[in-house]
Amino acid sequence: MKAGMLLDTMYMSATTKKAYQLSVGAVVGTKALIKSVGTSAYTYMPNIQCGAGIAHGIDNVLLPMSMTTVTKYI
């Protein structure tokens, strides 16, 4: 990961049909700051092979929008 990258999530917008994205902030060694709307997290276990993709262990829960908005789509 590099600072400034945008990461697609598995969560799709109901209106645009596009994946919500997270952004990568500062990267120091294997730690990267991952930013969402109103929340952020640091990676502590990056680049885990997971099926056809890659997963990253993070130290916080990232939410693409408020929980009251998310419940409308569940």
mmCIF file of N, CA and C in Angstrom:
data_model
loop_
_atom_site.group_PDB
_atom_site.id
_atom_site.type_symbol
_atom_site.label_atom_id
_atom_site.label_comp_id
_atom_site.label_asym_id
_atom_site.label_seq_id
_atom_site.Cartn_x
_atom_site.Cartn_y
_atom_site.Cartn_z
ATOM 1 N N MET A 1 0.832 -1.181 0.000
ATOM 2 C CA MET A 1 0.000 0.000 0.000
ATOM 3 C C MET A 1 0.877 1.244 0.000
ATOM 4 N N LYS A 2 0.382 2.245 -0.680
ATOM 5 C CA LYS A 2 1.084 3.519 -0.748
ATOM 6 C C LYS A 2 0.132 4.639 -0.368
ATOM 7 N N ALA A 3 0.678 5.689 0.251
ATOM 8 C CA ALA A 3 -0.144 6.841 0.634
ATOM 9 C C ALA A 3 -0.876 7.397 -0.581
ATOM 10 N N GLY A 4 -2.147 7.712 -0.397
ATOM 11 C CA GLY A 4 -2.950 8.264 -1.482
ATOM 12 C C GLY A 4 -3.757 7.236 -2.253
ATOM 13 N N MET A 5 -3.483 5.941 -2.053
ATOM 14 C CA MET A 5 -4.238 4.895 -2.766
ATOM 15 C C MET A 5 -5.690 4.878 -2.302
ATOM 16 N N LEU A 6 -6.589 4.454 -3.167
ATOM 17 C CA LEU A 6 -7.986 4.221 -2.817
ATOM 18 C C LEU A 6 -8.227 2.722 -2.855
ATOM 19 N N LEU A 7 -8.887 2.197 -1.832
ATOM 20 C CA LEU A 7 -9.156 0.771 -1.719
ATOM 21 C C LEU A 7 -10.644 0.516 -1.830
ATOM 22 N N ASP A 8 -11.060 -0.319 -2.774
ATOM 23 C CA ASP A 8 -12.472 -0.694 -2.886
ATOM 24 C C ASP A 8 -12.843 -1.616 -1.741
ATOM 25 N N THR A 9 -14.055 -1.449 -1.219
ATOM 26 C CA THR A 9 -14.583 -2.356 -0.212
ATOM 27 C C THR A 9 -15.571 -3.305 -0.882
ATOM 28 N N MET A 10 -16.077 -4.260 -0.130
ATOM 29 C CA MET A 10 -17.080 -5.181 -0.654
ATOM 30 C C MET A 10 -18.481 -4.594 -0.509
ATOM 31 N N TYR A 11 -18.586 -3.408 0.091
ATOM 32 C CA TYR A 11 -19.863 -2.753 0.324
ATOM 33 C C TYR A 11 -20.198 -1.862 -0.869
ATOM 34 N N MET A 12 -21.316 -2.135 -1.516
ATOM 35 C CA MET A 12 -21.705 -1.409 -2.717
ATOM 36 C C MET A 12 -22.779 -0.359 -2.408
ATOM 37 N N SER A 13 -22.693 0.748 -3.080
ATOM 38 C CA SER A 13 -23.706 1.784 -2.969
ATOM 39 C C SER A 13 -24.982 1.315 -3.663
ATOM 40 N N ALA A 14 -26.105 1.488 -3.004
ATOM 41 C CA ALA A 14 -27.381 1.085 -3.599
ATOM 42 C C ALA A 14 -27.759 1.977 -4.770
ATOM 43 N N THR A 15 -27.311 3.229 -4.765
ATOM 44 C CA THR A 15 -27.695 4.154 -5.827
ATOM 45 C C THR A 15 -26.721 4.146 -7.000
ATOM 46 N N THR A 16 -25.418 4.135 -6.730
ATOM 47 C CA THR A 16 -24.444 4.203 -7.823
ATOM 48 C C THR A 16 -23.964 2.841 -8.296
ATOM 49 N N LYS A 17 -24.221 1.793 -7.495
ATOM 50 C CA LYS A 17 -23.769 0.423 -7.805
ATOM 51 C C LYS A 17 -22.244 0.321 -7.878
ATOM 52 N N LYS A 18 -21.548 1.237 -7.211
ATOM 53 C CA LYS A 18 -20.085 1.202 -7.141
ATOM 54 C C LYS A 18 -19.660 0.899 -5.710
ATOM 55 N N ALA A 19 -18.488 0.318 -5.571
ATOM 56 C CA ALA A 19 -17.966 -0.015 -4.241
ATOM 57 C C ALA A 19 -17.584 1.248 -3.483
ATOM 58 N N TYR A 20 -17.877 1.255 -2.186
ATOM 59 C CA TYR A 20 -17.373 2.334 -1.341
ATOM 60 C C TYR A 20 -15.869 2.180 -1.242
ATOM 61 N N GLN A 21 -15.159 3.279 -1.075
ATOM 62 C CA GLN A 21 -13.706 3.237 -1.040
ATOM 63 C C GLN A 21 -13.156 3.773 0.276
ATOM 64 N N LEU A 22 -12.013 3.220 0.649
ATOM 65 C CA LEU A 22 -11.237 3.696 1.786
ATOM 66 C C LEU A 22 -9.981 4.323 1.224
ATOM 67 N N SER A 23 -9.381 5.265 1.936
ATOM 68 C CA SER A 23 -8.148 5.863 1.446
ATOM 69 C C SER A 23 -6.990 5.509 2.374
ATOM 70 N N VAL A 24 -5.805 5.451 1.802
ATOM 71 C CA VAL A 24 -4.590 5.152 2.557
ATOM 72 C C VAL A 24 -3.909 6.469 2.877
ATOM 73 N N GLY A 25 -3.652 6.691 4.171
ATOM 74 C CA GLY A 25 -2.950 7.892 4.608
ATOM 75 C C GLY A 25 -1.461 7.607 4.687
ATOM 76 N N ALA A 26 -0.843 8.027 5.763
ATOM 77 C CA ALA A 26 0.600 7.836 5.953
ATOM 78 C C ALA A 26 0.954 6.354 6.048
ATOM 79 N N VAL A 27 2.068 5.976 5.432
ATOM 80 C CA VAL A 27 2.575 4.606 5.491
ATOM 81 C C VAL A 27 3.978 4.647 6.084
ATOM 82 N N VAL A 28 4.177 3.909 7.181
ATOM 83 C CA VAL A 28 5.483 3.824 7.830
ATOM 84 C C VAL A 28 5.806 2.348 8.024
ATOM 85 N N GLY A 29 6.749 1.834 7.254
ATOM 86 C CA GLY A 29 7.077 0.403 7.315
ATOM 87 C C GLY A 29 5.888 -0.432 6.885
ATOM 88 N N THR A 30 5.431 -1.348 7.770
ATOM 89 C CA THR A 30 4.269 -2.178 7.451
ATOM 90 C C THR A 30 2.973 -1.578 7.995
ATOM 91 N N LYS A 31 3.055 -0.465 8.716
ATOM 92 C CA LYS A 31 1.850 0.184 9.239
ATOM 93 C C LYS A 31 1.359 1.243 8.263
ATOM 94 N N ALA A 32 0.085 1.171 7.964
ATOM 95 C CA ALA A 32 -0.545 2.161 7.080
ATOM 96 C C ALA A 32 -1.808 2.671 7.751
ATOM 97 N N LEU A 33 -2.070 3.950 7.616
ATOM 98 C CA LEU A 33 -3.294 4.544 8.131
ATOM 99 C C LEU A 33 -4.376 4.389 7.070
ATOM 100 N N ILE A 34 -5.469 3.720 7.419
ATOM 101 C CA ILE A 34 -6.598 3.521 6.518
ATOM 102 C C ILE A 34 -7.720 4.435 6.992
ATOM 103 N N LYS A 35 -8.254 5.272 6.091
ATOM 104 C CA LYS A 35 -9.268 6.262 6.475
ATOM 105 C C LYS A 35 -10.593 5.991 5.782
ATOM 106 N N SER A 36 -11.663 6.130 6.561
ATOM 107 C CA SER A 36 -13.016 6.055 6.060
ATOM 108 C C SER A 36 -13.706 7.355 6.472
ATOM 109 N N VAL A 37 -14.983 7.470 6.219
ATOM 110 C CA VAL A 37 -15.716 8.671 6.607
ATOM 111 C C VAL A 37 -15.898 8.653 8.124
ATOM 112 N N GLY A 38 -15.180 9.518 8.827
ATOM 113 C CA GLY A 38 -15.339 9.629 10.268
ATOM 114 C C GLY A 38 -14.574 8.618 11.105
ATOM 115 N N THR A 39 -13.957 7.598 10.505
ATOM 116 C CA THR A 39 -13.192 6.616 11.262
ATOM 117 C C THR A 39 -11.869 6.327 10.560
ATOM 118 N N SER A 40 -10.929 5.795 11.320
ATOM 119 C CA SER A 40 -9.647 5.407 10.736
ATOM 120 C C SER A 40 -9.077 4.244 11.527
ATOM 121 N N ALA A 41 -8.108 3.557 10.944
ATOM 122 C CA ALA A 41 -7.466 2.416 11.593
ATOM 123 C C ALA A 41 -6.066 2.256 11.038
ATOM 124 N N TYR A 42 -5.224 1.594 11.817
ATOM 125 C CA TYR A 42 -3.876 1.260 11.360
ATOM 126 C C TYR A 42 -3.804 -0.232 11.071
ATOM 127 N N THR A 43 -3.063 -0.606 10.056
ATOM 128 C CA THR A 43 -2.851 -2.024 9.787
ATOM 129 C C THR A 43 -1.842 -2.557 10.786
ATOM 130 N N TYR A 44 -2.073 -3.773 11.267
ATOM 131 C CA TYR A 44 -1.087 -4.425 12.118
ATOM 132 C C TYR A 44 -0.658 -5.758 11.521
ATOM 133 N N MET A 45 -1.415 -6.250 10.546
ATOM 134 C CA MET A 45 -1.081 -7.484 9.844
ATOM 135 C C MET A 45 -1.464 -7.296 8.372
ATOM 136 N N PRO A 46 -0.565 -6.713 7.546
ATOM 137 C CA PRO A 46 -0.920 -6.417 6.156
ATOM 138 C C PRO A 46 -0.733 -7.612 5.220
ATOM 139 N N ASN A 47 -1.395 -7.537 4.072
ATOM 140 C CA ASN A 47 -1.183 -8.448 2.938
ATOM 141 C C ASN A 47 -1.360 -9.925 3.256
ATOM 142 N N ILE A 48 -2.529 -10.295 3.754
ATOM 143 C CA ILE A 48 -2.867 -11.687 4.035
ATOM 144 C C ILE A 48 -3.568 -12.249 2.801
ATOM 145 N N GLN A 49 -3.006 -13.289 2.182
ATOM 146 C CA GLN A 49 -3.646 -13.912 1.024
ATOM 147 C C GLN A 49 -4.977 -14.516 1.461
ATOM 148 N N CYS A 50 -6.040 -14.173 0.762
ATOM 149 C CA CYS A 50 -7.388 -14.575 1.147
ATOM 150 C C CYS A 50 -8.178 -14.897 -0.123
ATOM 151 N N GLY A 51 -8.165 -16.164 -0.529
ATOM 152 C CA GLY A 51 -8.834 -16.543 -1.764
ATOM 153 C C GLY A 51 -8.196 -15.831 -2.943
ATOM 154 N N ALA A 52 -8.988 -15.119 -3.731
ATOM 155 C CA ALA A 52 -8.465 -14.403 -4.888
ATOM 156 C C ALA A 52 -8.070 -12.972 -4.548
ATOM 157 N N GLY A 53 -8.141 -12.607 -3.265
ATOM 158 C CA GLY A 53 -7.834 -11.236 -2.877
ATOM 159 C C GLY A 53 -6.800 -11.164 -1.770
ATOM 160 N N ILE A 54 -6.695 -9.996 -1.192
ATOM 161 C CA ILE A 54 -5.760 -9.749 -0.103
ATOM 162 C C ILE A 54 -6.519 -9.069 1.026
ATOM 163 N N ALA A 55 -6.290 -9.527 2.266
ATOM 164 C CA ALA A 55 -6.908 -8.924 3.440
ATOM 165 C C ALA A 55 -5.825 -8.243 4.272
ATOM 166 N N HIS A 56 -6.254 -7.306 5.124
ATOM 167 C CA HIS A 56 -5.331 -6.602 6.007
ATOM 168 C C HIS A 56 -5.933 -6.573 7.402
ATOM 169 N N GLY A 57 -5.183 -7.019 8.415
ATOM 170 C CA GLY A 57 -5.634 -6.924 9.801
ATOM 171 C C GLY A 57 -5.524 -5.479 10.253
ATOM 172 N N ILE A 58 -6.597 -4.935 10.844
ATOM 173 C CA ILE A 58 -6.590 -3.545 11.298
ATOM 174 C C ILE A 58 -6.973 -3.482 12.770
ATOM 175 N N ASP A 59 -6.685 -2.350 13.410
ATOM 176 C CA ASP A 59 -6.897 -2.220 14.848
ATOM 177 C C ASP A 59 -8.185 -1.490 15.236
ATOM 178 N N ASN A 60 -9.093 -1.274 14.297
ATOM 179 C CA ASN A 60 -10.317 -0.537 14.577
ATOM 180 C C ASN A 60 -11.372 -0.918 13.544
ATOM 181 N N VAL A 61 -12.625 -0.701 13.854
ATOM 182 C CA VAL A 61 -13.702 -0.969 12.907
ATOM 183 C C VAL A 61 -13.883 0.253 12.015
ATOM 184 N N LEU A 62 -13.927 0.034 10.702
ATOM 185 C CA LEU A 62 -14.147 1.125 9.751
ATOM 186 C C LEU A 62 -15.579 1.073 9.249
ATOM 187 N N LEU A 63 -16.240 2.201 9.257
ATOM 188 C CA LEU A 63 -17.619 2.280 8.784
ATOM 189 C C LEU A 63 -17.687 3.241 7.611
ATOM 190 N N PRO A 64 -18.290 2.825 6.485
ATOM 191 C CA PRO A 64 -18.376 3.714 5.335
ATOM 192 C C PRO A 64 -19.400 4.825 5.515
ATOM 193 N N MET A 65 -20.316 4.660 6.464
ATOM 194 C CA MET A 65 -21.335 5.677 6.737
ATOM 195 C C MET A 65 -21.891 5.414 8.122
ATOM 196 N N SER A 66 -22.761 6.266 8.602
ATOM 197 C CA SER A 66 -23.308 6.104 9.941
ATOM 198 C C SER A 66 -24.144 4.827 10.036
ATOM 199 N N MET A 67 -24.208 4.257 11.227
ATOM 200 C CA MET A 67 -24.974 3.025 11.425
ATOM 201 C C MET A 67 -26.455 3.211 11.142
ATOM 202 N N THR A 68 -27.003 4.382 11.370
ATOM 203 C CA THR A 68 -28.422 4.600 11.085
ATOM 204 C C THR A 68 -28.680 4.541 9.578
ATOM 205 N N THR A 69 -27.727 4.965 8.781
ATOM 206 C CA THR A 69 -27.868 4.888 7.324
ATOM 207 C C THR A 69 -27.676 3.449 6.840
ATOM 208 N N VAL A 70 -26.689 2.750 7.410
ATOM 209 C CA VAL A 70 -26.401 1.366 6.999
ATOM 210 C C VAL A 70 -27.617 0.479 7.223
ATOM 211 N N THR A 71 -28.332 0.641 8.336
ATOM 212 C CA THR A 71 -29.474 -0.229 8.648
ATOM 213 C C THR A 71 -30.594 -0.105 7.617
ATOM 214 N N LYS A 72 -30.651 0.956 6.863
ATOM 215 C CA LYS A 72 -31.669 1.110 5.820
ATOM 216 C C LYS A 72 -31.458 0.125 4.674
ATOM 217 N N TYR A 73 -30.204 -0.361 4.503
ATOM 218 C CA TYR A 73 -29.870 -1.236 3.392
ATOM 219 C C TYR A 73 -29.789 -2.703 3.802
ATOM 220 N N ILE A 74 -29.984 -3.012 5.093
ATOM 221 C CA ILE A 74 -29.868 -4.399 5.551
ATOM 222 C C ILE A 74 -31.196 -5.103 5.438
#
